Structures are given as C-alpha cells and as structure tokens.
Amino acid sequence: MSFRLSYRADPGNPWFSWQYVRDNSDTILAAVREHASLTGRAVLIAVLIALPLSVLAYWVRPLAGPILAVSGVVYTIPSLALFAFIAPYLGTGATTVLVGLVLYALLLIVRNVVAGLNQVPPEVREAAEGMGYGRWRRLFRIDLPLALPGIVTGVRLATVSTVALVTVGVLVGHGGLGQLIFAGFQNNLYKAEIMTAALLCVALAVVLDLLLILVARLVTPWSTRRAR
C-alpha cells in the first residue's frame, strides 16, 4: 500500500508540525487504519493457532518442549530476514506481513497460555475429576477460566510486539505507519512525518494494551479482588 503525501518544505524542519498533520490527515488516518487492521488480524489468527497448540502441550507433556522450541526458533529470526524468506512464496502483499506477524506472536501467546494452564492447582483438577468432569469439560469449565490471566498476558505482549513489528512491513509495501516513517527518511529527513508516525505507533500500542487490561479485569474479576 502506497501513500501520497502533500509535502510542504519547512526551512526549520521541526520534529512536529500541526501543518503537516492537517495537510496529510487522510494519509495519516489511512496508515493508522492499516496498522491497526494488520495488528488485530495477526493477533487474532495467532490466538486461534496458539490455543490448540498450548492445550496440546498441556495435555501431552512430551510435546511441550518441541512446541515451545520451534516457536522460539522462529522468534529469533530477524524480521527483515523472515519477510525476505516469505516474500518469494507469498509475494509482496499484506499476506506476507500477516504470516510473519503471526509467527512472531505465537511464542509469546503459547508460552503464557501453557504457563497459565500449568498454574491451575492440582487439587482443583482432582476435585473436578472427582465430580465426573471429563477432559474437555474440565478444560472449558476449569482449566481455561483459571488460566485466563496468563492468556491475557500473552495476548497483551503479542499485541504490543505486533504493533512495533508491523512497521517492518514497509519492505513489502504494507507497513502501516512504517510507510510514513520510511517516507520521512527518504524525503530529506522530514522530521515531522517521522515523529508523527512514531508517536502514533506508541499511542496505538498504549491504547490497545489498556483495552486488553480492561478486558482482563472484566473477564477475571476474582484476580482483581485478590490483588487488592
């Protein structure tokens, strides 16, 4: 996705300019929408993949090590290199960015979900089994609800990390606010453009994190009361 900017030369070249924001409001909003959309889709897909993997690792303990190891190896690959590996197969489009973002988010979510499930007290599991709960019923009625704080922590970490990584998608033309940052460096170091995009990246990460904190408090009220 490319963005056309209305550039006005500023002899002072300040780090922030309301004139730049006004002149390029449509472009900035389009970049924010793309950034938020890529982040939301990547985290959602990662959660849908990570939850079954985490449950598998929880139920079949010998698989926990390999699952965490594979996702950990992927996480260590530099983002530029990962996108370079994926692009020849998927092309230079949003799909390439999404696949890379999902792979990076998996480790953060899987590790925290598995940790949350492992923290379910053994006596609670035994009591559920004594009441006739099968494996699936216990998972949905006992294990996952008690593991929610860990699950939300994983999603929060993955979300903030993904907001930062989306900017690297500029390599394949889908970097959201990263497009503006890159264009600013190409445009004779246009500081207002760079700073505006950078501030919006930080603001987007903070807003999404606060929303997830609110969701966590709503779905785990017992955790909030315990902290008090």
PDB file of C-alpha atoms in Angstrom:
ATOM      1  CA  MET A   1       0.000   0.000   0.000  1.00  0.00           C
ATOM      2  CA  SER A   2       1.474   3.361  -1.012  1.00  0.00           C
ATOM      3  CA  PHE A   3       0.661   6.756   0.450  1.00  0.00           C
ATOM      4  CA  ARG A   4       0.818  10.074  -1.383  1.00  0.00           C
ATOM      5  CA  LEU A   5       1.899  12.950   0.779  1.00  0.00           C
ATOM      6  CA  SER A   6       1.299  16.657   0.460  1.00  0.00           C
ATOM      7  CA  TYR A   7       4.779  17.901   1.303  1.00  0.00           C
ATOM      8  CA  ARG A   8       5.496  21.494   2.207  1.00  0.00           C
ATOM      9  CA  ALA A   9       9.096  22.499   2.640  1.00  0.00           C
ATOM     10  CA  ASP A  10       9.806  23.879   6.070  1.00  0.00           C
ATOM     11  CA  PRO A  11      13.146  25.644   6.482  1.00  0.00           C
ATOM     12  CA  GLY A  12      13.089  24.857  10.195  1.00  0.00           C
ATOM     13  CA  ASN A  13      12.138  21.212   9.635  1.00  0.00           C
ATOM     14  CA  PRO A  14      10.659  20.812  13.145  1.00  0.00           C
ATOM     15  CA  TRP A  15      10.158  17.413  14.735  1.00  0.00           C
ATOM     16  CA  PHE A  16       6.431  18.050  14.973  1.00  0.00           C
ATOM     17  CA  SER A  17       4.150  20.203  12.837  1.00  0.00           C
ATOM     18  CA  TRP A  18       0.387  20.645  13.031  1.00  0.00           C
ATOM     19  CA  GLN A  19       0.564  21.925   9.457  1.00  0.00           C
ATOM     20  CA  TYR A  20       1.859  18.545   8.334  1.00  0.00           C
ATOM     21  CA  VAL A  21      -0.896  16.760  10.280  1.00  0.00           C
ATOM     22  CA  ARG A  22      -3.612  18.944   8.748  1.00  0.00           C
ATOM     23  CA  ASP A  23      -2.288  18.664   5.205  1.00  0.00           C
ATOM     24  CA  ASN A  24      -1.892  14.899   5.384  1.00  0.00           C
ATOM     25  CA  SER A  25      -4.733  13.877   7.713  1.00  0.00           C
ATOM     26  CA  ASP A  26      -6.263  11.456   5.186  1.00  0.00           C
ATOM     27  CA  THR A  27      -2.916   9.769   4.579  1.00  0.00           C
ATOM     28  CA  ILE A  28      -2.197   9.523   8.308  1.00  0.00           C
ATOM     29  CA  LEU A  29      -5.627   8.034   9.061  1.00  0.00           C
ATOM     30  CA  ALA A  30      -5.210   5.507   6.249  1.00  0.00           C
ATOM     31  CA  ALA A  31      -1.855   4.470   7.705  1.00  0.00           C
ATOM     32  CA  VAL A  32      -3.333   4.136  11.213  1.00  0.00           C
ATOM     33  CA  ARG A  33      -6.215   2.023   9.882  1.00  0.00           C
ATOM     34  CA  GLU A  34      -3.866  -0.294   8.021  1.00  0.00           C
ATOM     35  CA  HIS A  35      -1.577  -0.562  11.066  1.00  0.00           C
ATOM     36  CA  ALA A  36      -4.457  -1.374  13.429  1.00  0.00           C
ATOM     37  CA  SER A  37      -6.009  -3.805  10.945  1.00  0.00           C
ATOM     38  CA  LEU A  38      -2.775  -5.758  10.445  1.00  0.00           C
ATOM     39  CA  THR A  39      -2.201  -5.866  14.206  1.00  0.00           C
ATOM     40  CA  GLY A  40      -5.726  -7.040  15.007  1.00  0.00           C
ATOM     41  CA  ARG A  41      -5.821  -9.720  12.320  1.00  0.00           C
ATOM     42  CA  ALA A  42      -2.357 -11.041  13.178  1.00  0.00           C
ATOM     43  CA  VAL A  43      -3.065 -11.326  16.904  1.00  0.00           C
ATOM     44  CA  LEU A  44      -6.475 -12.925  16.314  1.00  0.00           C
ATOM     45  CA  ILE A  45      -5.021 -15.550  13.967  1.00  0.00           C
ATOM     46  CA  ALA A  46      -2.141 -16.171  16.376  1.00  0.00           C
ATOM     47  CA  VAL A  47      -4.580 -16.725  19.260  1.00  0.00           C
ATOM     48  CA  LEU A  48      -6.637 -19.190  17.188  1.00  0.00           C
ATOM     49  CA  ILE A  49      -3.469 -21.171  16.404  1.00  0.00           C
ATOM     50  CA  ALA A  50      -1.777 -20.794  19.791  1.00  0.00           C
ATOM     51  CA  LEU A  51      -4.678 -22.004  21.953  1.00  0.00           C
ATOM     52  CA  PRO A  52      -4.901 -25.512  20.415  1.00  0.00           C
ATOM     53  CA  LEU A  53      -1.090 -25.802  20.428  1.00  0.00           C
ATOM     54  CA  SER A  54      -0.986 -24.781  24.087  1.00  0.00           C
ATOM     55  CA  VAL A  55      -3.692 -27.262  25.066  1.00  0.00           C
ATOM     56  CA  LEU A  56      -1.818 -29.989  23.179  1.00  0.00           C
ATOM     57  CA  ALA A  57       1.376 -29.101  25.027  1.00  0.00           C
ATOM     58  CA  TYR A  58      -0.562 -29.118  28.312  1.00  0.00           C
ATOM     59  CA  TRP A  59      -2.175 -32.494  27.727  1.00  0.00           C
ATOM     60  CA  VAL A  60       0.797 -34.233  26.072  1.00  0.00           C
ATOM     61  CA  ARG A  61       3.744 -33.105  28.170  1.00  0.00           C
ATOM     62  CA  PRO A  62       6.472 -34.587  25.896  1.00  0.00           C
ATOM     63  CA  LEU A  63       5.257 -32.237  23.129  1.00  0.00           C
ATOM     64  CA  ALA A  64       5.573 -29.100  25.263  1.00  0.00           C
ATOM     65  CA  GLY A  65       9.322 -28.821  24.736  1.00  0.00           C
ATOM     66  CA  PRO A  66       9.265 -29.216  20.933  1.00  0.00           C
ATOM     67  CA  ILE A  67       6.310 -26.822  20.512  1.00  0.00           C
ATOM     68  CA  LEU A  68       7.990 -24.099  22.581  1.00  0.00           C
ATOM     69  CA  ALA A  69      11.349 -24.774  20.940  1.00  0.00           C
ATOM     70  CA  VAL A  70      10.021 -24.446  17.375  1.00  0.00           C
ATOM     71  CA  SER A  71       8.101 -21.253  18.141  1.00  0.00           C
ATOM     72  CA  GLY A  72      11.187 -19.941  19.957  1.00  0.00           C
ATOM     73  CA  VAL A  73      13.428 -20.594  16.962  1.00  0.00           C
ATOM     74  CA  VAL A  74      11.032 -18.691  14.685  1.00  0.00           C
ATOM     75  CA  TYR A  75      11.006 -15.791  17.149  1.00  0.00           C
ATOM     76  CA  THR A  76      14.805 -15.499  16.960  1.00  0.00           C
ATOM     77  CA  ILE A  77      14.789 -14.965  13.180  1.00  0.00           C
ATOM     78  CA  PRO A  78      15.295 -11.235  12.407  1.00  0.00           C
ATOM     79  CA  SER A  79      12.130  -9.698  10.996  1.00  0.00           C
ATOM     80  CA  LEU A  80      13.829  -8.457   7.835  1.00  0.00           C
ATOM     81  CA  ALA A  81      15.135 -11.938   7.104  1.00  0.00           C
ATOM     82  CA  LEU A  82      11.785 -13.589   7.843  1.00  0.00           C
ATOM     83  CA  PHE A  83       9.903 -11.329   5.423  1.00  0.00           C
ATOM     84  CA  ALA A  84      12.636 -11.971   2.834  1.00  0.00           C
ATOM     85  CA  PHE A  85      12.115 -15.740   3.241  1.00  0.00           C
ATOM     86  CA  ILE A  86       8.327 -15.494   2.945  1.00  0.00           C
ATOM     87  CA  ALA A  87       8.056 -12.969   0.088  1.00  0.00           C
ATOM     88  CA  PRO A  88       9.210 -15.318  -2.739  1.00  0.00           C
ATOM     89  CA  TYR A  89       6.355 -17.706  -1.897  1.00  0.00           C
ATOM     90  CA  LEU A  90       3.530 -15.321  -0.998  1.00  0.00           C
ATOM     91  CA  GLY A  91       4.509 -12.205  -2.911  1.00  0.00           C
ATOM     92  CA  THR A  92       4.874  -8.657  -1.670  1.00  0.00           C
ATOM     93  CA  GLY A  93       1.446  -8.141  -0.168  1.00  0.00           C
ATOM     94  CA  ALA A  94      -0.401  -7.967   3.117  1.00  0.00           C
ATOM     95  CA  THR A  95      -0.455 -11.785   3.381  1.00  0.00           C
ATOM     96  CA  THR A  96       3.331 -11.867   3.675  1.00  0.00           C
ATOM     97  CA  VAL A  97       3.203  -9.353   6.526  1.00  0.00           C
ATOM     98  CA  LEU A  98       0.391 -11.237   8.284  1.00  0.00           C
ATOM     99  CA  VAL A  99       2.211 -14.577   8.144  1.00  0.00           C
ATOM    100  CA  GLY A 100       5.353 -13.031   9.611  1.00  0.00           C
ATOM    101  CA  LEU A 101       3.447 -11.251  12.375  1.00  0.00           C
ATOM    102  CA  VAL A 102       1.515 -14.394  13.303  1.00  0.00           C
ATOM    103  CA  LEU A 103       4.707 -16.451  13.549  1.00  0.00           C
ATOM    104  CA  TYR A 104       6.280 -13.886  15.870  1.00  0.00           C
ATOM    105  CA  ALA A 105       3.181 -13.675  18.076  1.00  0.00           C
ATOM    106  CA  LEU A 106       2.886 -17.438  18.539  1.00  0.00           C
ATOM    107  CA  LEU A 107       5.729 -17.854  21.035  1.00  0.00           C
ATOM    108  CA  LEU A 108       4.502 -15.047  23.294  1.00  0.00           C
ATOM    109  CA  ILE A 109       0.983 -16.443  23.412  1.00  0.00           C
ATOM    110  CA  VAL A 110       1.819 -20.168  23.589  1.00  0.00           C
ATOM    111  CA  ARG A 111       4.368 -19.691  26.376  1.00  0.00           C
ATOM    112  CA  ASN A 112       1.968 -17.707  28.544  1.00  0.00           C
ATOM    113  CA  VAL A 113      -1.042 -19.952  27.890  1.00  0.00           C
ATOM    114  CA  VAL A 114       0.952 -23.056  28.808  1.00  0.00           C
ATOM    115  CA  ALA A 115       2.244 -21.311  31.933  1.00  0.00           C
ATOM    116  CA  GLY A 116      -1.311 -20.310  32.870  1.00  0.00           C
ATOM    117  CA  LEU A 117      -2.620 -23.845  32.400  1.00  0.00           C
ATOM    118  CA  ASN A 118       0.234 -25.306  34.431  1.00  0.00           C
ATOM    119  CA  GLN A 119      -0.613 -22.958  37.297  1.00  0.00           C
ATOM    120  CA  VAL A 120      -4.069 -24.473  37.772  1.00  0.00           C
ATOM    121  CA  PRO A 121      -3.891 -26.017  41.281  1.00  0.00           C
ATOM    122  CA  PRO A 122      -3.658 -29.842  41.164  1.00  0.00           C
ATOM    123  CA  GLU A 123      -6.299 -30.130  43.888  1.00  0.00           C
ATOM    124  CA  VAL A 124      -8.749 -28.199  41.716  1.00  0.00           C
ATOM    125  CA  ARG A 125      -8.152 -30.563  38.808  1.00  0.00           C
ATOM    126  CA  GLU A 126      -8.538 -33.582  41.078  1.00  0.00           C
ATOM    127  CA  ALA A 127     -11.772 -32.195  42.537  1.00  0.00           C
ATOM    128  CA  ALA A 128     -13.141 -31.691  39.010  1.00  0.00           C
ATOM    129  CA  GLU A 129     -12.238 -35.251  38.067  1.00  0.00           C
ATOM    130  CA  GLY A 130     -13.880 -36.489  41.266  1.00  0.00           C
ATOM    131  CA  MET A 131     -17.067 -34.699  40.220  1.00  0.00           C
ATOM    132  CA  GLY A 132     -17.070 -36.585  36.947  1.00  0.00           C
ATOM    133  CA  TYR A 133     -15.608 -33.880  34.689  1.00  0.00           C
ATOM    134  CA  GLY A 134     -14.112 -35.297  31.508  1.00  0.00           C
ATOM    135  CA  ARG A 135     -11.012 -33.857  29.859  1.00  0.00           C
ATOM    136  CA  TRP A 136     -12.871 -31.459  27.558  1.00  0.00           C
ATOM    137  CA  ARG A 137     -15.385 -30.336  30.154  1.00  0.00           C
ATOM    138  CA  ARG A 138     -12.619 -29.694  32.664  1.00  0.00           C
ATOM    139  CA  LEU A 139     -10.683 -27.739  30.041  1.00  0.00           C
ATOM    140  CA  PHE A 140     -13.533 -25.328  29.319  1.00  0.00           C
ATOM    141  CA  ARG A 141     -15.037 -25.145  32.803  1.00  0.00           C
ATOM    142  CA  ILE A 142     -11.907 -25.219  34.987  1.00  0.00           C
ATOM    143  CA  ASP A 143      -8.526 -25.002  33.242  1.00  0.00           C
ATOM    144  CA  LEU A 144      -9.056 -22.218  30.707  1.00  0.00           C
ATOM    145  CA  PRO A 145     -11.012 -19.909  33.059  1.00  0.00           C
ATOM    146  CA  LEU A 146      -8.311 -20.197  35.731  1.00  0.00           C
ATOM    147  CA  ALA A 147      -5.597 -19.701  33.107  1.00  0.00           C
ATOM    148  CA  LEU A 148      -7.207 -16.518  31.747  1.00  0.00           C
ATOM    149  CA  PRO A 149      -4.757 -14.113  33.481  1.00  0.00           C
ATOM    150  CA  GLY A 150      -1.842 -15.875  31.770  1.00  0.00           C
ATOM    151  CA  ILE A 151      -3.684 -15.977  28.453  1.00  0.00           C
ATOM    152  CA  VAL A 152      -4.435 -12.253  28.575  1.00  0.00           C
ATOM    153  CA  THR A 153      -0.814 -11.511  29.488  1.00  0.00           C
ATOM    154  CA  GLY A 154       0.335 -13.413  26.426  1.00  0.00           C
ATOM    155  CA  VAL A 155      -2.125 -11.585  24.179  1.00  0.00           C
ATOM    156  CA  ARG A 156      -1.029  -8.217  25.607  1.00  0.00           C
ATOM    157  CA  LEU A 157       2.640  -8.946  24.962  1.00  0.00           C
ATOM    158  CA  ALA A 158       1.894 -10.213  21.469  1.00  0.00           C
ATOM    159  CA  THR A 159      -0.242  -7.157  20.666  1.00  0.00           C
ATOM    160  CA  VAL A 160       2.345  -4.582  21.732  1.00  0.00           C
ATOM    161  CA  SER A 161       5.090  -6.526  19.954  1.00  0.00           C
ATOM    162  CA  THR A 162       2.993  -6.770  16.793  1.00  0.00           C
ATOM    163  CA  VAL A 163       2.323  -3.023  16.728  1.00  0.00           C
ATOM    164  CA  ALA A 164       6.078  -2.495  16.609  1.00  0.00           C
ATOM    165  CA  LEU A 165       6.723  -5.225  14.034  1.00  0.00           C
ATOM    166  CA  VAL A 166       4.059  -4.013  11.601  1.00  0.00           C
ATOM    167  CA  THR A 167       6.360  -1.123  10.704  1.00  0.00           C
ATOM    168  CA  VAL A 168       8.837  -3.602   9.192  1.00  0.00           C
ATOM    169  CA  GLY A 169       6.140  -4.472   6.646  1.00  0.00           C
ATOM    170  CA  VAL A 170       7.250  -1.364   4.786  1.00  0.00           C
ATOM    171  CA  LEU A 171       9.640  -3.726   2.967  1.00  0.00           C
ATOM    172  CA  VAL A 172       6.711  -5.244   1.088  1.00  0.00           C
ATOM    173  CA  GLY A 173       4.593  -2.089   0.899  1.00  0.00           C
ATOM    174  CA  HIS A 174       2.291  -2.831   3.854  1.00  0.00           C
ATOM    175  CA  GLY A 175       3.872  -1.262   6.905  1.00  0.00           C
ATOM    176  CA  GLY A 176       1.055   0.973   8.107  1.00  0.00           C
ATOM    177  CA  LEU A 177       2.669   3.845   9.966  1.00  0.00           C
ATOM    178  CA  GLY A 178       6.033   2.387   8.989  1.00  0.00           C
ATOM    179  CA  GLN A 179       5.327   3.652   5.472  1.00  0.00           C
ATOM    180  CA  LEU A 180       5.304   7.212   6.790  1.00  0.00           C
ATOM    181  CA  ILE A 181       8.462   6.707   8.844  1.00  0.00           C
ATOM    182  CA  PHE A 182      10.289   5.280   5.844  1.00  0.00           C
ATOM    183  CA  ALA A 183       8.982   8.037   3.570  1.00  0.00           C
ATOM    184  CA  GLY A 184      10.148  10.631   6.065  1.00  0.00           C
ATOM    185  CA  PHE A 185      13.698   9.328   5.933  1.00  0.00           C
ATOM    186  CA  GLN A 186      13.577   9.238   2.144  1.00  0.00           C
ATOM    187  CA  ASN A 187      12.132  12.740   1.967  1.00  0.00           C
ATOM    188  CA  ASN A 188      15.285  14.554   3.100  1.00  0.00           C
ATOM    189  CA  LEU A 189      14.724  13.517   6.723  1.00  0.00           C
ATOM    190  CA  TYR A 190      11.269  15.078   7.021  1.00  0.00           C
ATOM    191  CA  LYS A 191      11.191  15.138  10.828  1.00  0.00           C
ATOM    192  CA  ALA A 192       7.502  15.981  11.294  1.00  0.00           C
ATOM    193  CA  GLU A 193       6.471  12.969   9.233  1.00  0.00           C
ATOM    194  CA  ILE A 194       8.802  10.623  11.115  1.00  0.00           C
ATOM    195  CA  MET A 195       7.831  11.884  14.563  1.00  0.00           C
ATOM    196  CA  THR A 196       4.082  11.895  13.856  1.00  0.00           C
ATOM    197  CA  ALA A 197       4.151   8.273  12.705  1.00  0.00           C
ATOM    198  CA  ALA A 198       6.374   7.229  15.625  1.00  0.00           C
ATOM    199  CA  LEU A 199       4.103   8.896  18.194  1.00  0.00           C
ATOM    200  CA  LEU A 200       1.039   7.275  16.661  1.00  0.00           C
ATOM    201  CA  CYS A 201       2.726   3.858  16.846  1.00  0.00           C
ATOM    202  CA  VAL A 202       3.356   4.354  20.554  1.00  0.00           C
ATOM    203  CA  ALA A 203      -0.170   5.688  21.107  1.00  0.00           C
ATOM    204  CA  LEU A 204      -1.714   2.716  19.268  1.00  0.00           C
ATOM    205  CA  ALA A 205       0.277   0.249  21.383  1.00  0.00           C
ATOM    206  CA  VAL A 206      -0.724   2.002  24.623  1.00  0.00           C
ATOM    207  CA  VAL A 207      -4.410   2.190  23.678  1.00  0.00           C
ATOM    208  CA  LEU A 208      -4.587  -1.475  22.682  1.00  0.00           C
ATOM    209  CA  ASP A 209      -2.764  -2.519  25.855  1.00  0.00           C
ATOM    210  CA  LEU A 210      -5.162  -0.510  28.019  1.00  0.00           C
ATOM    211  CA  LEU A 211      -8.137  -2.064  26.240  1.00  0.00           C
ATOM    212  CA  LEU A 212      -6.769  -5.540  26.925  1.00  0.00           C
ATOM    213  CA  ILE A 213      -6.202  -4.654  30.585  1.00  0.00           C
ATOM    214  CA  LEU A 214      -9.850  -3.580  30.780  1.00  0.00           C
ATOM    215  CA  VAL A 215     -10.960  -6.821  29.130  1.00  0.00           C
ATOM    216  CA  ALA A 216      -8.822  -8.798  31.581  1.00  0.00           C
ATOM    217  CA  ARG A 217     -10.467  -7.086  34.549  1.00  0.00           C
ATOM    218  CA  LEU A 218     -13.910  -7.780  33.144  1.00  0.00           C
ATOM    219  CA  VAL A 219     -13.313 -11.478  32.479  1.00  0.00           C
ATOM    220  CA  THR A 220     -11.222 -12.162  35.606  1.00  0.00           C
ATOM    221  CA  PRO A 221     -12.837 -10.110  38.402  1.00  0.00           C
ATOM    222  CA  TRP A 222     -11.544 -12.575  41.001  1.00  0.00           C
ATOM    223  CA  SER A 223      -7.966 -11.732  40.039  1.00  0.00           C
ATOM    224  CA  THR A 224      -8.550  -8.025  40.630  1.00  0.00           C
ATOM    225  CA  ARG A 225     -10.108  -8.663  44.052  1.00  0.00           C
ATOM    226  CA  ARG A 226      -7.207 -10.927  45.014  1.00  0.00           C
ATOM    227  CA  ALA A 227      -4.681  -8.202  44.100  1.00  0.00           C
ATOM    228  CA  ARG A 228      -6.418  -5.820  46.492  1.00  0.00           C
TER     229      ARG A 228
END
